[in-house]
Amino acid sequence: MDQVKDHRDMPLVALMEQLWRRIKSELDVTARELAPDLRPSHVRLLILTPAGGSRLGDLASKAGMTAQSLGEFVDTLSQAGYAEVVPDPADRRARLVRPTPRGAEIGQAMNARAHDLEDHWSQSFGDQQWRAFREMLISLGRPTIPQ
């Protein structure tokens, strides 16, 4: 069995997973401080929830979750007073998930922490290298046609 002796030999997927775990760990510390009554995964959802609200299906897609799973998260956030479900003014049959003022404050604080991490990294690598890295991530994240 081949053993990885150097991080440079690790597959890209493993490197990305390692980076995601580091980011998640850093954000989880902030989440626990801001909302000790919630799991960090619930708090991270507030980052994705716009102040004006989002339809459940759209938010689920953005979060990479099923609507059913997201619905359980929204129920927890609603019961704890961080989010609410309201009628969509554009279509009364549809419902919007939106943060309460308390949830919006926490979402903003989580976004600020994420930006702090990014600022720290951009200073560590320099603006040009950091911009190139971000552009590469954007390109890699675009859907491609399988061949």
PDB file of C-alpha atoms in Angstrom, residues 5-144:
ATOM      1  CA  LYS A   5       5.025  10.926   2.749  1.00  0.00           C
ATOM      2  CA  ASP A   6       4.547  14.554   1.805  1.00  0.00           C
ATOM      3  CA  HIS A   7       1.476  16.789   1.546  1.00  0.00           C
ATOM      4  CA  ARG A   8       2.580  17.635  -1.999  1.00  0.00           C
ATOM      5  CA  ASP A   9       1.816  14.027  -2.940  1.00  0.00           C
ATOM      6  CA  MET A  10      -1.732  14.153  -1.559  1.00  0.00           C
ATOM      7  CA  PRO A  11      -4.601  14.109  -4.083  1.00  0.00           C
ATOM      8  CA  LEU A  12      -6.341  17.438  -4.610  1.00  0.00           C
ATOM      9  CA  VAL A  13      -9.531  16.096  -3.058  1.00  0.00           C
ATOM     10  CA  ALA A  14      -7.665  15.253   0.160  1.00  0.00           C
ATOM     11  CA  LEU A  15      -6.039  18.696   0.238  1.00  0.00           C
ATOM     12  CA  MET A  16      -9.395  20.407  -0.258  1.00  0.00           C
ATOM     13  CA  GLU A  17     -10.944  18.261   2.478  1.00  0.00           C
ATOM     14  CA  GLN A  18      -8.095  19.187   4.821  1.00  0.00           C
ATOM     15  CA  LEU A  19      -8.599  22.889   4.075  1.00  0.00           C
ATOM     16  CA  TRP A  20     -12.372  22.616   4.566  1.00  0.00           C
ATOM     17  CA  ARG A  21     -11.866  20.918   7.936  1.00  0.00           C
ATOM     18  CA  ARG A  22      -9.551  23.724   9.032  1.00  0.00           C
ATOM     19  CA  ILE A  23     -12.012  26.435   7.949  1.00  0.00           C
ATOM     20  CA  LYS A  24     -14.928  24.552   9.519  1.00  0.00           C
ATOM     21  CA  SER A  25     -13.007  24.143  12.778  1.00  0.00           C
ATOM     22  CA  GLU A  26     -12.209  27.872  12.919  1.00  0.00           C
ATOM     23  CA  LEU A  27     -15.810  28.844  12.155  1.00  0.00           C
ATOM     24  CA  ASP A  28     -17.164  26.294  14.642  1.00  0.00           C
ATOM     25  CA  VAL A  29     -15.286  27.992  17.494  1.00  0.00           C
ATOM     26  CA  THR A  30     -16.971  31.277  16.590  1.00  0.00           C
ATOM     27  CA  ALA A  31     -20.359  29.580  16.184  1.00  0.00           C
ATOM     28  CA  ARG A  32     -20.145  28.031  19.663  1.00  0.00           C
ATOM     29  CA  GLU A  33     -19.291  31.429  21.140  1.00  0.00           C
ATOM     30  CA  LEU A  34     -22.136  33.219  19.358  1.00  0.00           C
ATOM     31  CA  ALA A  35     -24.878  30.624  19.759  1.00  0.00           C
ATOM     32  CA  PRO A  36     -23.981  28.003  22.369  1.00  0.00           C
ATOM     33  CA  ASP A  37     -27.542  26.670  22.179  1.00  0.00           C
ATOM     34  CA  LEU A  38     -27.077  25.513  18.562  1.00  0.00           C
ATOM     35  CA  ARG A  39     -24.844  23.117  16.696  1.00  0.00           C
ATOM     36  CA  PRO A  40     -22.230  24.936  14.603  1.00  0.00           C
ATOM     37  CA  SER A  41     -23.742  23.475  11.415  1.00  0.00           C
ATOM     38  CA  HIS A  42     -26.995  25.298  12.207  1.00  0.00           C
ATOM     39  CA  VAL A  43     -25.150  28.555  12.776  1.00  0.00           C
ATOM     40  CA  ARG A  44     -23.219  28.197   9.496  1.00  0.00           C
ATOM     41  CA  LEU A  45     -26.586  28.047   7.705  1.00  0.00           C
ATOM     42  CA  LEU A  46     -27.226  31.621   8.854  1.00  0.00           C
ATOM     43  CA  ILE A  47     -24.281  32.735   6.685  1.00  0.00           C
ATOM     44  CA  LEU A  48     -26.201  31.566   3.603  1.00  0.00           C
ATOM     45  CA  THR A  49     -29.570  33.026   4.596  1.00  0.00           C
ATOM     46  CA  PRO A  50     -30.119  36.499   3.092  1.00  0.00           C
ATOM     47  CA  ALA A  51     -31.797  39.171   5.221  1.00  0.00           C
ATOM     48  CA  GLY A  52     -34.752  39.332   2.814  1.00  0.00           C
ATOM     49  CA  GLY A  53     -35.187  35.584   2.981  1.00  0.00           C
ATOM     50  CA  SER A  54     -34.855  32.680   0.616  1.00  0.00           C
ATOM     51  CA  ARG A  55     -37.182  29.935  -0.499  1.00  0.00           C
ATOM     52  CA  LEU A  56     -36.473  26.644   1.228  1.00  0.00           C
ATOM     53  CA  GLY A  57     -35.530  24.849  -1.997  1.00  0.00           C
ATOM     54  CA  ASP A  58     -33.173  27.635  -3.086  1.00  0.00           C
ATOM     55  CA  LEU A  59     -31.515  27.717   0.328  1.00  0.00           C
ATOM     56  CA  ALA A  60     -31.205  23.929   0.338  1.00  0.00           C
ATOM     57  CA  SER A  61     -29.505  24.028  -3.052  1.00  0.00           C
ATOM     58  CA  LYS A  62     -27.127  26.749  -1.876  1.00  0.00           C
ATOM     59  CA  ALA A  63     -26.295  24.719   1.244  1.00  0.00           C
ATOM     60  CA  GLY A  64     -25.883  21.477  -0.688  1.00  0.00           C
ATOM     61  CA  MET A  65     -28.661  19.794   1.289  1.00  0.00           C
ATOM     62  CA  THR A  66     -32.004  18.223   0.531  1.00  0.00           C
ATOM     63  CA  ALA A  67     -35.035  20.392   1.213  1.00  0.00           C
ATOM     64  CA  GLN A  68     -36.163  17.875   3.843  1.00  0.00           C
ATOM     65  CA  SER A  69     -32.852  18.039   5.730  1.00  0.00           C
ATOM     66  CA  LEU A  70     -32.766  21.800   5.482  1.00  0.00           C
ATOM     67  CA  GLY A  71     -36.332  21.924   6.788  1.00  0.00           C
ATOM     68  CA  GLU A  72     -35.151  20.248   9.990  1.00  0.00           C
ATOM     69  CA  PHE A  73     -32.360  22.824  10.344  1.00  0.00           C
ATOM     70  CA  VAL A  74     -34.848  25.645   9.770  1.00  0.00           C
ATOM     71  CA  ASP A  75     -37.191  24.181  12.410  1.00  0.00           C
ATOM     72  CA  THR A  76     -34.332  24.182  14.922  1.00  0.00           C
ATOM     73  CA  LEU A  77     -33.318  27.743  14.009  1.00  0.00           C
ATOM     74  CA  SER A  78     -36.949  28.896  14.232  1.00  0.00           C
ATOM     75  CA  GLN A  79     -37.564  27.279  17.614  1.00  0.00           C
ATOM     76  CA  ALA A  80     -34.393  28.897  18.966  1.00  0.00           C
ATOM     77  CA  GLY A  81     -35.396  32.338  17.640  1.00  0.00           C
ATOM     78  CA  TYR A  82     -32.731  32.712  14.935  1.00  0.00           C
ATOM     79  CA  ALA A  83     -34.932  32.335  11.839  1.00  0.00           C
ATOM     80  CA  GLU A  84     -38.547  32.515  10.802  1.00  0.00           C
ATOM     81  CA  VAL A  85     -40.646  31.141   7.981  1.00  0.00           C
ATOM     82  CA  VAL A  86     -42.932  33.685   6.355  1.00  0.00           C
ATOM     83  CA  PRO A  87     -45.113  33.857   3.218  1.00  0.00           C
ATOM     84  CA  ASP A  88     -43.260  34.917   0.067  1.00  0.00           C
ATOM     85  CA  PRO A  89     -44.761  38.283  -0.967  1.00  0.00           C
ATOM     86  CA  ALA A  90     -44.150  37.356  -4.632  1.00  0.00           C
ATOM     87  CA  ASP A  91     -46.103  34.096  -4.313  1.00  0.00           C
ATOM     88  CA  ARG A  92     -48.315  33.584  -1.261  1.00  0.00           C
ATOM     89  CA  ARG A  93     -48.214  29.810  -1.754  1.00  0.00           C
ATOM     90  CA  ALA A  94     -44.439  29.794  -1.257  1.00  0.00           C
ATOM     91  CA  ARG A  95     -42.604  30.307   2.033  1.00  0.00           C
ATOM     92  CA  LEU A  96     -39.415  32.216   2.746  1.00  0.00           C
ATOM     93  CA  VAL A  97     -36.840  31.431   5.394  1.00  0.00           C
ATOM     94  CA  ARG A  98     -35.315  34.577   6.791  1.00  0.00           C
ATOM     95  CA  PRO A  99     -33.175  35.354   9.794  1.00  0.00           C
ATOM     96  CA  THR A 100     -34.631  37.148  12.769  1.00  0.00           C
ATOM     97  CA  PRO A 101     -32.677  40.217  13.916  1.00  0.00           C
ATOM     98  CA  ARG A 102     -30.809  37.923  16.321  1.00  0.00           C
ATOM     99  CA  GLY A 103     -30.076  35.435  13.503  1.00  0.00           C
ATOM    100  CA  ALA A 104     -28.971  38.216  11.139  1.00  0.00           C
ATOM    101  CA  GLU A 105     -26.559  39.524  13.766  1.00  0.00           C
ATOM    102  CA  ILE A 106     -25.029  36.074  14.179  1.00  0.00           C
ATOM    103  CA  GLY A 107     -24.883  35.538  10.409  1.00  0.00           C
ATOM    104  CA  GLN A 108     -23.044  38.859  10.044  1.00  0.00           C
ATOM    105  CA  ALA A 109     -20.608  37.933  12.818  1.00  0.00           C
ATOM    106  CA  MET A 110     -19.953  34.559  11.162  1.00  0.00           C
ATOM    107  CA  ASN A 111     -19.379  36.279   7.811  1.00  0.00           C
ATOM    108  CA  ALA A 112     -16.985  38.706   9.497  1.00  0.00           C
ATOM    109  CA  ARG A 113     -15.030  35.771  10.944  1.00  0.00           C
ATOM    110  CA  ALA A 114     -14.855  34.113   7.522  1.00  0.00           C
ATOM    111  CA  HIS A 115     -13.563  37.385   6.039  1.00  0.00           C
ATOM    112  CA  ASP A 116     -11.005  37.653   8.849  1.00  0.00           C
ATOM    113  CA  LEU A 117      -9.686  34.205   7.923  1.00  0.00           C
ATOM    114  CA  GLU A 118      -9.502  35.187   4.274  1.00  0.00           C
ATOM    115  CA  ASP A 119      -7.765  38.478   5.097  1.00  0.00           C
ATOM    116  CA  HIS A 120      -5.202  36.619   7.183  1.00  0.00           C
ATOM    117  CA  TRP A 121      -4.502  34.184   4.358  1.00  0.00           C
ATOM    118  CA  SER A 122      -4.333  36.906   1.708  1.00  0.00           C
ATOM    119  CA  GLN A 123      -1.725  38.717   3.813  1.00  0.00           C
ATOM    120  CA  SER A 124       0.231  35.496   4.205  1.00  0.00           C
ATOM    121  CA  PHE A 125       0.366  34.885   0.447  1.00  0.00           C
ATOM    122  CA  GLY A 126       0.140  38.360  -1.038  1.00  0.00           C
ATOM    123  CA  ASP A 127      -2.726  39.894  -2.960  1.00  0.00           C
ATOM    124  CA  GLN A 128      -1.741  38.652  -6.417  1.00  0.00           C
ATOM    125  CA  GLN A 129      -1.270  35.047  -5.337  1.00  0.00           C
ATOM    126  CA  TRP A 130      -4.472  35.156  -3.279  1.00  0.00           C
ATOM    127  CA  ARG A 131      -6.528  36.573  -6.173  1.00  0.00           C
ATOM    128  CA  ALA A 132      -5.145  33.876  -8.475  1.00  0.00           C
ATOM    129  CA  PHE A 133      -6.086  31.217  -5.910  1.00  0.00           C
ATOM    130  CA  ARG A 134      -9.642  32.575  -5.616  1.00  0.00           C
ATOM    131  CA  GLU A 135      -9.998  32.700  -9.411  1.00  0.00           C
ATOM    132  CA  MET A 136      -8.807  29.122  -9.643  1.00  0.00           C
ATOM    133  CA  LEU A 137     -11.360  28.023  -7.026  1.00  0.00           C
ATOM    134  CA  ILE A 138     -14.110  29.829  -8.922  1.00  0.00           C
ATOM    135  CA  SER A 139     -13.081  28.126 -12.166  1.00  0.00           C
ATOM    136  CA  LEU A 140     -12.843  24.700 -10.546  1.00  0.00           C
ATOM    137  CA  GLY A 141     -16.286  25.181  -8.992  1.00  0.00           C
ATOM    138  CA  ARG A 142     -18.000  25.792 -12.314  1.00  0.00           C
ATOM    139  CA  PRO A 143     -19.971  22.869 -13.701  1.00  0.00           C
ATOM    140  CA  THR A 144     -18.207  21.068 -16.508  1.00  0.00           C
TER     141      THR A 144
END
